[in-house]
Amino acid sequence: MRDFWRRFRRNKGAVVGLLILVLVILLAATAPWLFPGSPWDMAAAPFMPPGEMDMLLGSDSLGRDVAAGIAHGARISLLVGAVSTVAALCIGVSLGAIAGYLGGVADDAVMRFTEFFQTIPSFVLAILLVAIFTPSIISVVFAIAIVSWPPVARVVRAEFLSLRSREFVQAAEVLGKTRLAIVLGDILPNALSPIIVLSSLMVASAILLESALSFLGLGDPNLMTWGFLIGAGRSVIRLAWWMSVFPGLAIFLTVLALNLVGEGLSDALNPRLARQRGGAA
Amino acid sequence: MNITRRGLMAAASTAPLLMRASDALAQGITPRRGGILTTVLNPEPPVLQMGVNNQGPTLVAASKIFESLLTYSPTLEPIPMLAKSWTISEDGREYVFKLQENVKFHDGQPMTADDVVFSIMKFHMELAPRARTVFQNIDVCEAADPHTLRITLKKPFQPFLLMFDATACCIVPKHIFDGTDFRTNPVNARPIGTGPFKFTEWQRGNFIRLDRFDGYWKPNRPYLDAIIYRIVPDSQSRRLALETGQVLLTQANDIEPFDVPQLRARPNLTVETKGWEYMSPLSWMEINHRVGPLGDPRVRKAMSMAIDRNFIVNRLWFGVGKAATGPISSTTRFYDPNVKLAPFDVRAANQLLDAAGLKPNAQGVRATLKHLMLPYGEIWTRLSEYLRQSMRQIGIQLEMESTDAGGWSRRIGAWEYETSINFLYQLGDPTLGVERSYVSNNIQKVTFTNTGGYANPKVDELFFAARDAADAPTRQRHFTEVTKILVEEVPQIWLMELTFPTIYDKKLHNVITTGTGVHTGFDDMFLAS
């Protein structure tokens, strides 16, 4: 573990990313105390520029506090990012494991199925799913999970393909372990590092997807999200730049942080690769 | 009312036309032939044949192609169009219209009284529910001679003359439609009317081009050579096009209200909010009376009192529009300024809810209601958000539901909603545009009927008495009476009298000259050099 942290620390960007990410999580956790009440409350006159009337980041077209919206929006964005990633991992890992471990017909079937999803533009599919199931937090999470599992399945399959012919797997088979036990107990733990790296990037793209959906008005209308803030601010951007700029920054920083952390994780989990990269630099 | 007075009214109503022409001359601007008007249309209509489709964008563009017997002044007095004069019998049942004599359709065929009879009795009777309810009352509709139309009603109907706007009853060619399926007639793709501009080209998703009709019946009109409706789906692009002079005119929903203040400040543009007197759209919070507490008039009244309508008008609509005072818009006939809704008062609203027995629970919530958002653009989403916050103040929690335009219309029509937002055109007269939302015999599973399910026998009686009364003072009395009941029972929570900004380049003249605004033919519009 200490080794891991040392390698992670070596990547300065990753540390900065982790710091930002911790701040965002803190902001989300403390939002109800920092900004008590609902982020939808009309707390000031509409279109107050940042700094006026106790509005740190200004107010929007109904006089709602943009800062409160960002803080409360962080909760939803992180929640959506995390939950949809977990859901996508469940689908992707199980399908990838089946394909990679069983091989043969099962592999072919699962991979064709995965390709089917990969050939459909993911954002269009997400819009379609949300529109069909009417916008709500559940349909948004579902849609994001549905469009983001194929890469997981492919990565997991590739790992499984290479691991299943290793000696320790053969040893486990000889010992008479069930297939499920082998998959879960022997192969999966050894395939974890690419999955962890991938999932940190998936959280980032899930946040982006959710924001894009909210921006288009397909988010849950009862929840304040970053995408909603930008969508509501976009049309008045020449009148009130702060309405879209600050939530935009929030998304930018969070996604950047997640990407940096992902890179750091990749370095930390693949020491050989990191050293090569370090040597080249 | 006797014949001579009516005749005088008809004659007097031509005066505004003459005055306008002299106004223009007085400003030292002589109308100029030529020039192309580029404007925008949004959203793109499915078809330009009125009757087959009567949605907003269709009416805007097709009103250049089609005309009807009359048009209306801003105070809703009829102005001659295809009918050059008319008389009404003393008992209010017989209408005789003298038609213009040299009117031709765009395919060169002359327009006669036969076409008018066909349009009224067959075309609109079959296609337009709104026209049907009025035209059902026609006993005889006949061509006395090629240029005289005689209509006899089964019983007097005072607002009858308001039905002859191009948007309500356009005159279509009998020789093309008679005996065909109106909805699938191939001519719908290239509509043929009598208007000042004829259909030339439509590139889907791009533009619609209408060219000057050289055989137009008004001599030397229209002034413009062509009108091009560009399809621009994004409101910021429309605003930009207007600012840069790529388009010279925007109308209806084209420009979002929050863009209006900045456009007002531009020296080369005029912002006009007149021209919606005939339509007079009134918006309200649509209430389904079948849902829990909403059947109680005290609850509805309290909800109405929790809404600051001036905030809606000034902050959301940037002053474009007026706070509603009741079910009848102030620009509609028989509006009574003395009857008003209870004023904005959150405390009194809370007390009223307590009195109604709708007590708050531990979280301060009295009731939770669903709210189906109107999917007509951002401003309506903001309005729903505002309503949610207003209702929170009186302990009513609104849960937002979003849907698309088709879904909204279907769910309202099927009564599958609890609260929503709606707006309806009043069409000049409460009998034509207000009655339908409140009388119990119009509780139908059809959008824009009394979908809320409000029923009050006294209200029915008064609306029907006003419908059948032959003279204006009696009708006024009935409408005042019914308005008094409605503002107490608040069957729908009226919010705002909408007007839409018409914004145009100052080079453009005679843009809004009537009570139907951009829904006229634009034959007198011209571009100064």
Tab-separated table of N, CA, C and O in Angstrom, chain A residues 136-190:
chain	number	residue	atom	x	y	z
A	136	SER	N	-35.651	11.213	-15.311
A	136	SER	CA	-35.622	11.149	-13.852
A	136	SER	C	-34.229	10.656	-13.510
A	136	SER	O	-33.510	10.175	-14.380
A	137	ILE	N	-33.844	10.755	-12.265
A	137	ILE	CA	-32.481	10.384	-11.893
A	137	ILE	C	-32.213	8.915	-12.225
A	137	ILE	O	-31.127	8.551	-12.687
A	138	ILE	N	-33.229	8.075	-12.053
A	138	ILE	CA	-33.036	6.649	-12.320
A	138	ILE	C	-32.829	6.389	-13.813
A	138	ILE	O	-31.916	5.660	-14.208
A	139	SER	N	-33.651	7.041	-14.631
A	139	SER	CA	-33.492	6.795	-16.066
A	139	SER	C	-32.163	7.349	-16.577
A	139	SER	O	-31.560	6.793	-17.486
A	140	VAL	N	-31.700	8.453	-15.978
A	140	VAL	CA	-30.412	9.026	-16.401
A	140	VAL	C	-29.269	8.062	-16.046
A	140	VAL	O	-28.415	7.753	-16.877
A	141	VAL	N	-29.285	7.556	-14.817
A	141	VAL	CA	-28.245	6.612	-14.395
A	141	VAL	C	-28.285	5.353	-15.272
A	141	VAL	O	-27.254	4.879	-15.761
A	142	PHE	N	-29.477	4.871	-15.491
A	142	PHE	CA	-29.656	3.686	-16.331
A	142	PHE	C	-29.088	3.918	-17.736
A	142	PHE	O	-28.318	3.104	-18.257
A	143	ALA	N	-29.441	5.066	-18.316
A	143	ALA	CA	-28.991	5.351	-19.678
A	143	ALA	C	-27.472	5.444	-19.750
A	143	ALA	O	-26.846	4.910	-20.668
A	144	ILE	N	-26.886	6.104	-18.746
A	144	ILE	CA	-25.422	6.247	-18.761
A	144	ILE	C	-24.759	4.879	-18.612
A	144	ILE	O	-23.789	4.553	-19.304
A	145	ALA	N	-25.307	4.047	-17.717
A	145	ALA	CA	-24.737	2.715	-17.526
A	145	ALA	C	-24.828	1.904	-18.816
A	145	ALA	O	-23.865	1.245	-19.218
A	146	ILE	N	-25.974	1.984	-19.483
A	146	ILE	CA	-26.176	1.207	-20.702
A	146	ILE	C	-25.178	1.594	-21.794
A	146	ILE	O	-24.693	0.746	-22.535
A	147	VAL	N	-24.865	2.894	-21.893
A	147	VAL	CA	-23.969	3.283	-22.980
A	147	VAL	C	-22.491	3.173	-22.592
A	147	VAL	O	-21.631	3.302	-23.452
A	148	SER	N	-22.172	2.967	-21.308
A	148	SER	CA	-20.748	2.992	-20.992
A	148	SER	C	-20.144	1.636	-20.606
A	148	SER	O	-18.971	1.587	-20.275
A	149	TRP	N	-20.916	0.552	-20.656
A	149	TRP	CA	-20.309	-0.721	-20.282
A	149	TRP	C	-19.448	-1.400	-21.354
A	149	TRP	O	-18.531	-2.156	-21.019
A	150	PRO	N	-19.668	-1.179	-22.671
A	150	PRO	CA	-18.905	-1.958	-23.654
A	150	PRO	C	-17.385	-1.899	-23.507
A	150	PRO	O	-16.739	-2.956	-23.562
A	151	PRO	N	-16.772	-0.730	-23.258
A	151	PRO	CA	-15.310	-0.752	-23.104
A	151	PRO	C	-14.871	-1.625	-21.937
A	151	PRO	O	-13.842	-2.315	-22.018
A	152	VAL	N	-15.645	-1.610	-20.847
A	152	VAL	CA	-15.311	-2.447	-19.695
A	152	VAL	C	-15.302	-3.910	-20.114
A	152	VAL	O	-14.366	-4.666	-19.818
A	153	ALA	N	-16.348	-4.301	-20.814
A	153	ALA	CA	-16.449	-5.699	-21.239
A	153	ALA	C	-15.231	-6.090	-22.071
A	153	ALA	O	-14.660	-7.171	-21.901
A	154	ARG	N	-14.815	-5.213	-22.949
A	154	ARG	CA	-13.680	-5.537	-23.825
A	154	ARG	C	-12.382	-5.655	-23.036
A	154	ARG	O	-11.578	-6.578	-23.252
A	155	VAL	N	-12.165	-4.715	-22.108
A	155	VAL	CA	-10.946	-4.753	-21.304
A	155	VAL	C	-10.920	-6.010	-20.448
A	155	VAL	O	-9.918	-6.739	-20.403
A	156	VAL	N	-12.027	-6.284	-19.793
A	156	VAL	CA	-12.082	-7.448	-18.913
A	156	VAL	C	-11.876	-8.729	-19.716
A	156	VAL	O	-11.143	-9.638	-19.300
A	157	ARG	N	-12.488	-8.789	-20.881
A	157	ARG	CA	-12.323	-9.983	-21.723
A	157	ARG	C	-10.850	-10.194	-22.068
A	157	ARG	O	-10.313	-11.309	-21.953
A	158	ALA	N	-10.178	-9.101	-22.470
A	158	ALA	CA	-8.771	-9.217	-22.847
A	158	ALA	C	-7.930	-9.701	-21.674
A	158	ALA	O	-7.080	-10.593	-21.819
A	159	GLU	N	-8.170	-9.164	-20.492
A	159	GLU	CA	-7.443	-9.587	-19.295
A	159	GLU	C	-7.687	-11.064	-19.015
A	159	GLU	O	-6.758	-11.823	-18.742
A	160	PHE	N	-8.955	-11.435	-19.076
A	160	PHE	CA	-9.307	-12.824	-18.788
A	160	PHE	C	-8.670	-13.782	-19.796
A	160	PHE	O	-8.208	-14.853	-19.439
A	161	LEU	N	-8.681	-13.357	-21.059
A	161	LEU	CA	-8.086	-14.207	-22.092
A	161	LEU	C	-6.623	-14.518	-21.772
A	161	LEU	O	-6.152	-15.643	-21.919
A	162	SER	N	-5.908	-13.466	-21.330
A	162	SER	CA	-4.488	-13.698	-21.068
A	162	SER	C	-4.268	-14.424	-19.742
A	162	SER	O	-3.335	-15.181	-19.577
A	163	LEU	N	-5.159	-14.188	-18.763
A	163	LEU	CA	-4.947	-14.781	-17.437
A	163	LEU	C	-5.378	-16.243	-17.360
A	163	LEU	O	-4.806	-17.029	-16.630
A	164	ARG	N	-6.400	-16.606	-18.120
A	164	ARG	CA	-6.996	-17.925	-17.916
A	164	ARG	C	-6.056	-19.064	-18.284
A	164	ARG	O	-6.199	-20.195	-17.850
A	165	SER	N	-4.995	-18.783	-19.121
A	165	SER	CA	-4.073	-19.852	-19.477
A	165	SER	C	-2.819	-19.856	-18.600
A	165	SER	O	-1.893	-20.605	-18.830
A	166	ARG	N	-2.812	-18.961	-17.580
A	166	ARG	CA	-1.662	-18.941	-16.666
A	166	ARG	C	-1.652	-20.187	-15.767
A	166	ARG	O	-2.697	-20.810	-15.546
A	167	GLU	N	-0.492	-20.450	-15.185
A	167	GLU	CA	-0.348	-21.649	-14.363
A	167	GLU	C	-1.263	-21.634	-13.150
A	167	GLU	O	-1.851	-22.638	-12.779
A	168	PHE	N	-1.387	-20.444	-12.517
A	168	PHE	CA	-2.165	-20.449	-11.271
A	168	PHE	C	-3.639	-20.758	-11.535
A	168	PHE	O	-4.325	-21.339	-10.718
A	169	VAL	N	-4.089	-20.385	-12.720
A	169	VAL	CA	-5.476	-20.716	-13.054
A	169	VAL	C	-5.589	-22.221	-13.311
A	169	VAL	O	-6.514	-22.879	-12.827
A	170	GLN	N	-4.616	-22.734	-14.050
A	170	GLN	CA	-4.637	-24.182	-14.313
A	170	GLN	C	-4.549	-24.958	-13.007
A	170	GLN	O	-5.241	-25.957	-12.802
A	171	ALA	N	-3.714	-24.440	-12.083
A	171	ALA	CA	-3.591	-25.092	-10.786
A	171	ALA	C	-4.933	-25.101	-10.068
A	171	ALA	O	-5.358	-26.123	-9.510
A	172	ALA	N	-5.597	-23.989	-10.107
A	172	ALA	CA	-6.902	-23.894	-9.445
A	172	ALA	C	-7.879	-24.881	-10.059
A	172	ALA	O	-8.667	-25.528	-9.372
A	173	GLU	N	-7.814	-25.016	-11.397
A	173	GLU	CA	-8.711	-25.954	-12.079
A	173	GLU	C	-8.421	-27.381	-11.634
A	173	GLU	O	-9.329	-28.170	-11.378
A	174	VAL	N	-7.136	-27.685	-11.541
A	174	VAL	CA	-6.741	-29.034	-11.128
A	174	VAL	C	-7.212	-29.312	-9.705
A	174	VAL	O	-7.652	-30.397	-9.366
A	175	LEU	N	-7.159	-28.259	-8.863
A	175	LEU	CA	-7.608	-28.414	-7.484
A	175	LEU	C	-9.113	-28.671	-7.379
A	175	LEU	O	-9.625	-28.945	-6.300
A	176	GLY	N	-9.782	-28.505	-8.522
A	176	GLY	CA	-11.207	-28.820	-8.536
A	176	GLY	C	-12.090	-27.661	-8.096
A	176	GLY	O	-13.228	-27.861	-7.715
A	177	LYS	N	-11.563	-26.430	-8.108
A	177	LYS	CA	-12.409	-25.265	-7.792
A	177	LYS	C	-13.487	-25.108	-8.857
A	177	LYS	O	-13.274	-25.437	-10.031
A	178	THR	N	-14.614	-24.580	-8.429
A	178	THR	CA	-15.673	-24.330	-9.433
A	178	THR	C	-15.246	-23.167	-10.312
A	178	THR	O	-14.407	-22.350	-9.943
A	179	ARG	N	-15.886	-23.105	-11.452
A	179	ARG	CA	-15.560	-22.005	-12.380
A	179	ARG	C	-15.798	-20.647	-11.749
A	179	ARG	O	-14.985	-19.729	-11.888
A	180	LEU	N	-16.907	-20.534	-11.056
A	180	LEU	CA	-17.245	-19.257	-10.445
A	180	LEU	C	-16.175	-18.844	-9.440
A	180	LEU	O	-15.742	-17.685	-9.409
A	181	ALA	N	-15.738	-19.817	-8.651
A	181	ALA	CA	-14.714	-19.527	-7.641
A	181	ALA	C	-13.417	-19.101	-8.322
A	181	ALA	O	-12.732	-18.186	-7.856
A	182	ILE	N	-13.104	-19.741	-9.416
A	182	ILE	CA	-11.875	-19.370	-10.129
A	182	ILE	C	-11.972	-17.951	-10.662
A	182	ILE	O	-11.077	-17.125	-10.480
A	183	VAL	N	-13.103	-17.684	-11.289
A	183	VAL	CA	-13.291	-16.348	-11.888
A	183	VAL	C	-13.219	-15.279	-10.819
A	183	VAL	O	-12.490	-14.294	-10.941
A	184	LEU	N	-13.966	-15.483	-9.741
A	184	LEU	CA	-14.041	-14.446	-8.714
A	184	LEU	C	-12.803	-14.424	-7.827
A	184	LEU	O	-12.326	-13.355	-7.444
A	185	GLY	N	-12.282	-15.604	-7.519
A	185	GLY	CA	-11.214	-15.664	-6.533
A	185	GLY	C	-9.820	-15.569	-7.122
A	185	GLY	O	-8.910	-15.059	-6.476
A	186	ASP	N	-9.637	-16.056	-8.320
A	186	ASP	CA	-8.278	-16.090	-8.864
A	186	ASP	C	-8.032	-15.093	-9.988
A	186	ASP	O	-7.041	-14.383	-9.987
A	187	ILE	N	-8.951	-15.073	-10.944
A	187	ILE	CA	-8.681	-14.224	-12.110
A	187	ILE	C	-9.017	-12.763	-11.850
A	187	ILE	O	-8.202	-11.864	-12.089
A	188	LEU	N	-10.218	-12.512	-11.333
A	188	LEU	CA	-10.679	-11.126	-11.182
A	188	LEU	C	-9.723	-10.259	-10.357
A	188	LEU	O	-9.391	-9.139	-10.790
A	189	PRO	N	-9.246	-10.721	-9.208
A	189	PRO	CA	-8.328	-9.873	-8.445
A	189	PRO	C	-7.096	-9.474	-9.250
A	189	PRO	O	-6.563	-8.385	-9.078
A	190	ASN	N	-6.666	-10.354	-10.131
A	190	ASN	CA	-5.487	-10.026	-10.938
A	190	ASN	C	-5.798	-9.113	-12.115
A	190	ASN	O	-4.905	-8.571	-12.743
